[in-house]
Short mmCIF file of C-alpha atoms in Angstrom, two decimals:
data_model
loop_
_atom_site.label_atom_id
_atom_site.label_comp_id
_atom_site.label_asym_id
_atom_site.label_seq_id
_atom_site.Cartn_x
_atom_site.Cartn_y
_atom_site.Cartn_z
CA MET A 1 -45.83 -39.80 12.04
CA LYS A 2 -42.71 -41.40 10.82
CA PHE A 3 -43.30 -44.37 12.96
CA ILE A 4 -46.92 -44.67 11.59
CA ARG A 5 -45.63 -44.30 7.89
CA LYS A 6 -42.93 -47.10 8.56
CA ILE A 7 -46.05 -49.32 9.55
CA LEU A 8 -48.06 -48.44 6.33
CA LEU A 9 -45.15 -48.69 3.96
CA PRO A 10 -45.89 -52.20 2.90
CA PHE A 11 -49.29 -51.30 1.85
CA SER A 12 -47.89 -48.24 -0.18
CA LEU A 13 -45.80 -51.02 -1.93
CA LEU A 14 -48.67 -52.82 -3.02
CA TYR A 15 -50.50 -49.62 -3.94
CA TRP A 16 -47.41 -48.84 -6.00
CA LEU A 17 -47.35 -52.10 -7.70
CA LEU A 18 -50.95 -51.91 -8.87
CA MET A 19 -50.50 -47.92 -10.14
CA ALA A 20 -47.38 -49.24 -11.88
CA MET A 21 -49.12 -51.93 -13.68
CA ARG A 22 -51.92 -49.93 -14.61
CA ASN A 23 -49.76 -47.07 -16.24
CA LEU A 24 -47.49 -49.72 -18.07
CA PHE A 25 -50.55 -51.13 -19.42
CA TYR A 26 -51.76 -47.72 -20.94
CA ASN A 27 -48.21 -47.01 -22.07
CA LYS A 28 -48.25 -50.20 -23.97
CA GLY A 29 -51.93 -49.73 -25.34
CA ILE A 30 -53.19 -52.87 -23.51
CA PHE A 31 -55.64 -50.54 -21.84
CA LYS A 32 -57.35 -48.13 -24.23
CA SER A 33 -56.63 -44.31 -24.11
CA THR A 34 -59.14 -42.52 -26.45
CA GLU A 35 -57.57 -39.50 -28.17
CA PHE A 36 -59.86 -36.63 -29.66
CA THR A 37 -59.54 -34.39 -32.51
CA LEU A 38 -59.23 -31.08 -30.76
CA PRO A 39 -56.99 -29.68 -28.04
CA ILE A 40 -57.34 -30.97 -24.55
CA ILE A 41 -55.72 -29.67 -21.55
CA ALA A 42 -55.62 -31.97 -18.30
CA ILE A 43 -54.65 -30.22 -14.90
CA GLY A 44 -54.01 -32.33 -11.90
CA ASN A 45 -51.49 -33.41 -9.56
CA LEU A 46 -49.78 -36.64 -8.12
CA SER A 47 -51.09 -35.88 -4.56
CA THR A 48 -54.89 -36.11 -2.95
CA GLY A 49 -55.31 -32.39 -3.10
CA GLY A 50 -54.42 -29.04 -2.10
CA THR A 51 -52.30 -28.01 -4.88
CA GLY A 52 -54.71 -25.36 -6.32
CA LYS A 53 -56.08 -26.92 -9.28
CA SER A 54 -59.43 -24.58 -9.21
CA PRO A 55 -57.32 -21.41 -9.39
CA GLN A 56 -55.19 -22.82 -12.18
CA THR A 57 -58.21 -24.02 -14.07
CA GLU A 58 -59.62 -20.53 -13.85
CA TYR A 59 -56.18 -19.03 -14.93
CA LEU A 60 -56.72 -21.02 -18.02
CA ILE A 61 -60.12 -20.00 -18.63
CA ARG A 62 -59.20 -16.41 -18.45
CA LEU A 63 -56.34 -16.89 -20.87
CA LEU A 64 -58.46 -18.63 -23.33
CA LYS A 65 -62.17 -17.81 -23.11
CA ASP A 66 -61.91 -14.56 -25.65
CA LYS A 67 -59.94 -16.51 -28.10
CA PHE A 68 -61.30 -19.99 -28.08
CA ARG A 69 -64.87 -21.52 -27.50
CA ILE A 70 -63.83 -23.39 -24.49
CA ALA A 71 -65.60 -25.93 -22.35
CA THR A 72 -64.35 -27.37 -18.74
CA LEU A 73 -65.19 -30.94 -17.97
CA SER A 74 -65.06 -32.15 -14.05
CA ARG A 75 -65.93 -35.35 -12.17
CA GLY A 76 -68.10 -33.41 -10.02
CA TYR A 77 -66.61 -34.60 -6.91
CA LYS A 78 -69.40 -35.16 -4.26
CA ARG A 79 -72.12 -33.85 -6.45
CA LYS A 80 -75.67 -35.66 -5.85
CA SER A 81 -76.26 -36.28 -9.58
CA THR A 82 -74.87 -38.84 -11.74
CA GLY A 83 -73.74 -39.17 -15.32
CA TYR A 84 -73.17 -36.20 -17.78
CA VAL A 85 -74.46 -32.98 -16.61
CA LEU A 86 -74.27 -29.51 -18.52
CA ALA A 87 -74.58 -26.40 -16.52
CA ASP A 88 -77.29 -24.19 -17.15
CA ALA A 89 -79.21 -21.56 -15.32
CA ASN A 90 -80.97 -24.33 -13.04
CA ALA A 91 -77.32 -25.38 -11.89
CA ASN A 92 -76.19 -25.67 -8.26
CA ALA A 93 -73.32 -27.15 -6.54
CA SER A 94 -75.18 -30.14 -5.50
CA LEU A 95 -76.05 -30.77 -9.34
CA LEU A 96 -72.61 -30.02 -10.47
CA GLY A 97 -70.12 -30.04 -7.13
CA ASP A 98 -68.54 -27.01 -5.71
CA GLU A 99 -65.66 -26.51 -8.12
CA PRO A 100 -67.82 -26.90 -11.40
CA TYR A 101 -70.42 -24.60 -10.05
CA GLN A 102 -67.78 -22.15 -9.25
CA PHE A 103 -66.49 -21.99 -12.69
CA TYR A 104 -70.30 -21.67 -14.10
CA SER A 105 -70.85 -18.89 -11.52
CA LYS A 106 -67.68 -16.95 -12.48
CA PHE A 107 -67.85 -17.65 -16.43
CA PRO A 108 -71.58 -18.24 -17.41
CA ASP A 109 -70.61 -17.61 -21.19
CA ILE A 110 -68.60 -20.91 -21.20
CA ASN A 111 -69.57 -24.60 -21.32
CA VAL A 112 -69.04 -26.29 -17.88
CA ALA A 113 -69.89 -29.94 -17.73
CA VAL A 114 -69.51 -32.86 -15.39
CA ASP A 115 -68.96 -36.65 -15.93
CA ALA A 116 -67.26 -39.37 -14.21
CA ASP A 117 -66.76 -40.70 -17.44
CA ARG A 118 -64.44 -38.36 -19.14
CA THR A 119 -64.65 -40.01 -22.67
CA ASN A 120 -68.44 -39.59 -22.64
CA GLY A 121 -68.51 -36.14 -21.27
CA ILE A 122 -66.11 -35.27 -24.30
CA THR A 123 -68.27 -36.87 -26.68
CA GLU A 124 -71.31 -35.16 -25.18
CA LEU A 125 -69.51 -31.84 -25.30
CA LEU A 126 -68.51 -32.29 -28.98
CA SER A 127 -72.26 -33.18 -29.83
CA LEU A 128 -73.02 -29.48 -29.05
CA GLU A 129 -73.62 -26.46 -31.57
CA PRO A 130 -71.39 -24.83 -31.91
CA LYS A 131 -68.97 -27.23 -30.30
CA PRO A 132 -66.16 -26.13 -28.13
CA GLU A 133 -62.46 -25.60 -29.84
CA VAL A 134 -60.59 -26.16 -26.64
CA ILE A 135 -61.50 -28.66 -23.50
CA ILE A 136 -59.90 -28.02 -20.15
CA LEU A 137 -60.10 -31.42 -18.04
CA ASP A 138 -60.03 -30.48 -14.20
CA ASP A 139 -58.47 -32.87 -11.89
CA ALA A 140 -57.64 -35.48 -14.80
CA TYR A 141 -54.04 -36.23 -14.41
CA GLN A 142 -54.87 -39.90 -13.37
CA HIS A 143 -57.72 -40.25 -15.90
CA ARG A 144 -55.94 -41.89 -18.34
CA LYS A 145 -58.94 -43.22 -20.33
CA VAL A 146 -58.71 -39.90 -22.20
CA LYS A 147 -55.23 -38.93 -23.78
CA ALA A 148 -55.02 -35.22 -23.29
CA GLY A 149 -52.51 -33.22 -25.71
CA PHE A 150 -51.02 -31.07 -23.07
CA TYR A 151 -50.85 -32.14 -19.27
CA VAL A 152 -50.16 -29.28 -16.62
CA LEU A 153 -48.79 -31.14 -13.19
CA LEU A 154 -49.35 -29.07 -10.07
CA THR A 155 -47.31 -29.58 -6.70
CA ALA A 156 -47.62 -27.02 -3.71
CA TYR A 157 -44.66 -25.35 -2.24
CA GLY A 158 -43.57 -27.03 1.02
CA ASP A 159 -45.17 -30.20 0.15
CA ILE A 160 -43.67 -31.48 -3.25
CA TYR A 161 -44.20 -34.76 -4.81
CA SER A 162 -40.48 -35.73 -4.67
CA ASP A 163 -40.77 -35.52 -0.86
CA ASP A 164 -43.92 -37.47 -0.41
CA TYR A 165 -44.99 -41.22 -0.32
CA LEU A 166 -47.53 -43.19 -2.03
CA LEU A 167 -50.74 -43.63 -0.05
CA PRO A 168 -51.44 -44.92 2.39
CA ALA A 169 -48.08 -43.94 4.12
CA GLY A 170 -48.09 -40.78 2.04
CA ASN A 171 -50.26 -38.57 0.15
CA LEU A 172 -49.54 -39.57 -3.56
CA ARG A 173 -52.17 -41.07 -5.81
CA GLU A 174 -49.31 -42.47 -8.01
CA GLY A 175 -45.48 -42.94 -8.01
CA ARG A 176 -43.43 -39.87 -8.85
CA SER A 177 -42.62 -41.39 -12.31
CA GLY A 178 -45.95 -40.41 -12.93
CA ALA A 179 -44.39 -36.90 -13.62
CA LYS A 180 -42.80 -37.83 -16.73
CA ARG A 181 -46.17 -37.57 -18.44
CA ALA A 182 -46.18 -33.60 -17.74
CA ASP A 183 -45.89 -31.23 -20.04
CA VAL A 184 -45.23 -28.51 -17.73
CA ILE A 185 -44.55 -28.84 -14.03
CA ILE A 186 -46.20 -25.69 -11.63
CA VAL A 187 -45.14 -25.34 -8.14
CA THR A 188 -48.09 -23.61 -6.53
CA LYS A 189 -48.68 -21.57 -3.29
CA CYS A 190 -45.27 -20.48 -3.34
CA PRO A 191 -43.95 -17.21 -1.17
CA SER A 192 -44.58 -14.14 -3.29
CA HIS A 193 -40.85 -13.31 -2.84
CA LEU A 194 -39.11 -16.81 -3.63
CA SER A 195 -35.36 -16.40 -4.34
CA GLY A 196 -33.89 -17.87 -7.36
CA ALA A 197 -31.70 -20.27 -5.15
CA LYS A 198 -34.67 -21.85 -3.71
CA LYS A 199 -36.49 -22.12 -6.99
CA GLN A 200 -33.16 -24.00 -8.18
CA GLY A 201 -33.28 -26.21 -5.14
CA ILE A 202 -36.87 -27.13 -5.76
CA ILE A 203 -36.43 -27.99 -9.64
CA LYS A 204 -33.26 -30.10 -8.72
CA LYS A 205 -35.41 -32.08 -6.56
CA LEU A 206 -38.38 -32.56 -9.04
CA ARG A 207 -35.99 -33.70 -11.81
CA PRO A 208 -37.82 -32.46 -14.62
CA LEU A 209 -37.09 -34.07 -18.03
CA PRO A 210 -35.45 -31.93 -20.45
CA ASN A 211 -38.49 -31.06 -22.33
CA GLN A 212 -40.50 -30.12 -19.18
CA LYS A 213 -40.43 -26.40 -18.10
CA VAL A 214 -40.85 -25.80 -14.40
CA TYR A 215 -42.86 -22.64 -13.30
CA PHE A 216 -43.59 -21.01 -9.90
CA THR A 217 -46.93 -19.47 -8.88
CA ALA A 218 -48.53 -17.94 -5.49
CA ILE A 219 -52.10 -17.39 -4.52
CA ALA A 220 -53.06 -13.94 -5.29
CA TYR A 221 -55.91 -12.78 -2.72
CA ASP A 222 -58.49 -10.11 -3.73
CA THR A 223 -58.62 -6.88 -1.80
CA VAL A 224 -62.07 -7.15 -1.02
CA VAL A 225 -64.78 -9.92 0.21
CA TYR A 226 -67.95 -10.22 -1.57
CA ASN A 227 -71.54 -11.49 -0.90
CA GLY A 228 -73.08 -11.01 -3.98
CA VAL A 229 -74.60 -7.62 -3.26
CA SER A 230 -71.99 -5.74 -1.39
CA HIS A 231 -68.47 -5.91 -0.54
CA LEU A 232 -66.02 -5.00 2.20
CA ASN A 233 -62.01 -4.10 1.87
CA THR A 234 -59.97 -6.93 3.23
CA ILE A 235 -57.87 -4.37 5.52
CA GLU A 236 -61.16 -3.30 7.32
CA VAL A 237 -62.19 -7.07 7.57
CA LYS A 238 -59.01 -8.18 9.03
CA ALA A 239 -59.77 -5.91 11.99
CA MET A 240 -63.32 -6.79 12.51
CA LYS A 241 -64.41 -9.71 14.79
CA LYS A 242 -65.59 -12.38 12.58
CA VAL A 243 -66.00 -16.10 11.86
CA LEU A 244 -63.84 -17.93 9.35
CA VAL A 245 -65.06 -20.69 7.82
CA ALA A 246 -63.23 -23.35 5.40
CA GLY A 247 -63.97 -26.90 4.23
CA ILE A 248 -61.19 -27.00 1.85
CA ALA A 249 -57.66 -28.86 1.81
CA LYS A 250 -55.03 -27.03 3.33
CA PRO A 251 -57.10 -24.00 4.71
CA GLN A 252 -54.38 -22.40 6.83
CA PRO A 253 -53.07 -19.85 4.33
CA PHE A 254 -56.77 -18.57 4.20
CA PHE A 255 -56.91 -18.14 7.83
CA ASN A 256 -53.59 -16.54 7.84
CA HIS A 257 -54.59 -13.96 5.39
CA LEU A 258 -57.63 -12.65 7.36
CA LYS A 259 -57.68 -13.67 11.04
CA ASN A 260 -56.99 -11.56 13.98
CA GLU A 261 -56.82 -12.96 17.77
CA ASN A 262 -60.56 -12.32 18.33
CA ASP A 263 -61.48 -14.58 15.41
CA ILE A 264 -63.16 -18.07 15.55
CA CYS A 265 -61.74 -20.44 12.82
CA LEU A 266 -64.23 -23.30 12.09
CA ILE A 267 -62.47 -26.03 9.69
CA TYR A 268 -64.30 -28.47 7.84
CA PRO A 269 -63.34 -31.49 5.56
CA ASP A 270 -62.58 -30.72 2.02
CA HIS A 271 -65.71 -30.22 -0.12
CA HIS A 272 -67.82 -30.65 2.92
CA ASP A 273 -71.54 -30.93 2.68
CA PHE A 274 -72.90 -28.53 5.34
CA SER A 275 -75.68 -30.28 7.41
CA ASP A 276 -78.38 -28.25 9.20
CA LYS A 277 -76.22 -28.84 12.29
CA ASP A 278 -73.30 -27.29 10.91
CA ILE A 279 -75.32 -24.32 9.94
CA LYS A 280 -76.54 -23.65 13.24
CA ASP A 281 -73.00 -24.29 14.89
CA ILE A 282 -71.79 -21.38 12.24
CA LEU A 283 -74.61 -19.03 13.35
CA ALA A 284 -74.28 -19.82 16.87
CA ALA A 285 -70.34 -18.96 16.69
CA ALA A 286 -71.38 -15.73 14.79
CA LYS A 287 -73.88 -14.18 16.67
CA ASP A 288 -73.46 -10.39 15.59
CA LYS A 289 -70.22 -11.17 13.51
CA ILE A 290 -69.94 -11.63 9.99
CA ILE A 291 -68.90 -14.70 8.32
CA VAL A 292 -66.09 -14.90 5.66
CA THR A 293 -65.34 -18.14 3.83
CA THR A 294 -63.83 -19.42 0.98
CA GLU A 295 -64.97 -18.95 -2.63
CA LYS A 296 -65.32 -22.73 -3.06
CA ASP A 297 -67.32 -22.95 0.34
CA TYR A 298 -69.29 -20.10 -0.36
CA VAL A 299 -71.02 -21.73 -3.40
CA ARG A 300 -72.30 -24.69 -0.67
CA LEU A 301 -73.17 -22.28 1.96
CA LYS A 302 -75.06 -19.57 -0.26
CA GLY A 303 -78.59 -19.73 0.55
CA LYS A 304 -78.08 -21.66 3.78
CA LEU A 305 -76.86 -18.40 5.85
CA PRO A 306 -77.91 -14.98 5.74
CA SER A 307 -76.85 -13.29 2.70
CA ASP A 308 -75.91 -10.06 4.40
CA LYS A 309 -73.89 -11.80 7.03
CA LEU A 310 -71.70 -14.27 4.59
CA PHE A 311 -68.85 -13.10 2.39
CA TYR A 312 -66.17 -14.87 0.45
CA LEU A 313 -62.50 -14.22 -0.38
CA PRO A 314 -61.78 -14.69 -4.08
CA ILE A 315 -57.96 -15.89 -4.91
CA LYS A 316 -56.11 -16.17 -8.38
CA THR A 317 -53.11 -17.95 -9.57
CA SER A 318 -50.03 -15.44 -9.98
CA PHE A 319 -46.90 -16.43 -11.65
CA LEU A 320 -43.75 -15.36 -9.75
CA ASP A 321 -42.03 -14.81 -13.40
CA ARG A 322 -42.20 -16.39 -16.81
CA GLY A 323 -45.91 -16.21 -16.85
CA ASP A 324 -45.74 -14.97 -20.50
CA GLU A 325 -43.89 -18.28 -21.06
CA PHE A 326 -46.28 -20.35 -19.86
CA ASP A 327 -49.37 -18.61 -21.80
CA LYS A 328 -47.17 -18.75 -25.05
CA ALA A 329 -46.76 -22.73 -24.45
CA VAL A 330 -50.28 -23.24 -23.92
CA LEU A 331 -51.46 -21.04 -27.05
CA ASP A 332 -48.55 -22.69 -29.25
CA PHE A 333 -49.97 -26.12 -28.35
CA ILE A 334 -53.42 -25.10 -29.46
CA ALA A 335 -52.11 -23.53 -32.51
CA ASP A 336 -50.05 -26.35 -33.65
CA TYR A 337 -52.63 -29.01 -32.51
CA LYS A 338 -53.48 -31.38 -35.38
#
């Protein structure tokens, strides 16, 4: 891998130059950023994925939905529709993309929309009656055509951006200096018992600005798996023979949480559109076993596999400490927005 990275470094240098020029033009106002008259929170990362954006978006939804009229706006990655789409009773993963459809399925009382043109998407959301009071932009850290008021930058434990390289030698979408735009930095997917010394070591590597707070979160797995009708305790599930299916970035923690030595683990690309052949392969592997998948994959597999055999494991973001401080920072931003 080190040898391959060395070969690709010249291409990363060219990519860095292009991204640096792009960011410079936005910073100087040569490229226009649109600012709106309501609080907008942007969640994203510097890397190509696997940092836990969906759980963090859901965390903010839970924090805000009972206090404000909120909306989420995503690009709708790999959806089969185009333009602006507002989720309704006819929505599905093909129309919205898996993550936005997951948001809508779990939080039907909020507005969930998709649009690759975030400026247009926000404008459309603001035409609703009643209009949203807060908009959460999912995976929008590099979408500089919109100027958000509060930026949440995620980086995964064990794969922090300060240790990575730009594409194609590494996995960074933009240079590490892009972190300067963040209001808060969250190190995700941490071990539940991370020592203070290790936290300080990571903070030292990230080198946050004086105004930036760094938080640490872990993935909290539910104690049961669901299929929309029934549920099973995860302790029971771990002991069962089963097929585990994941089409997400970095699925190993999901497998590690549920698998035993008799299980079959099937891995697919992130946001995978499961074909008829894939479904046949999964069923052939399952036979008399249950199938357990991630929550994001479930919205793409639901209806394609027998509902009594297919279960999913929900996850949440859990702050290791100072979660109340993060909540207050978000709420203060909204309260002070002008």
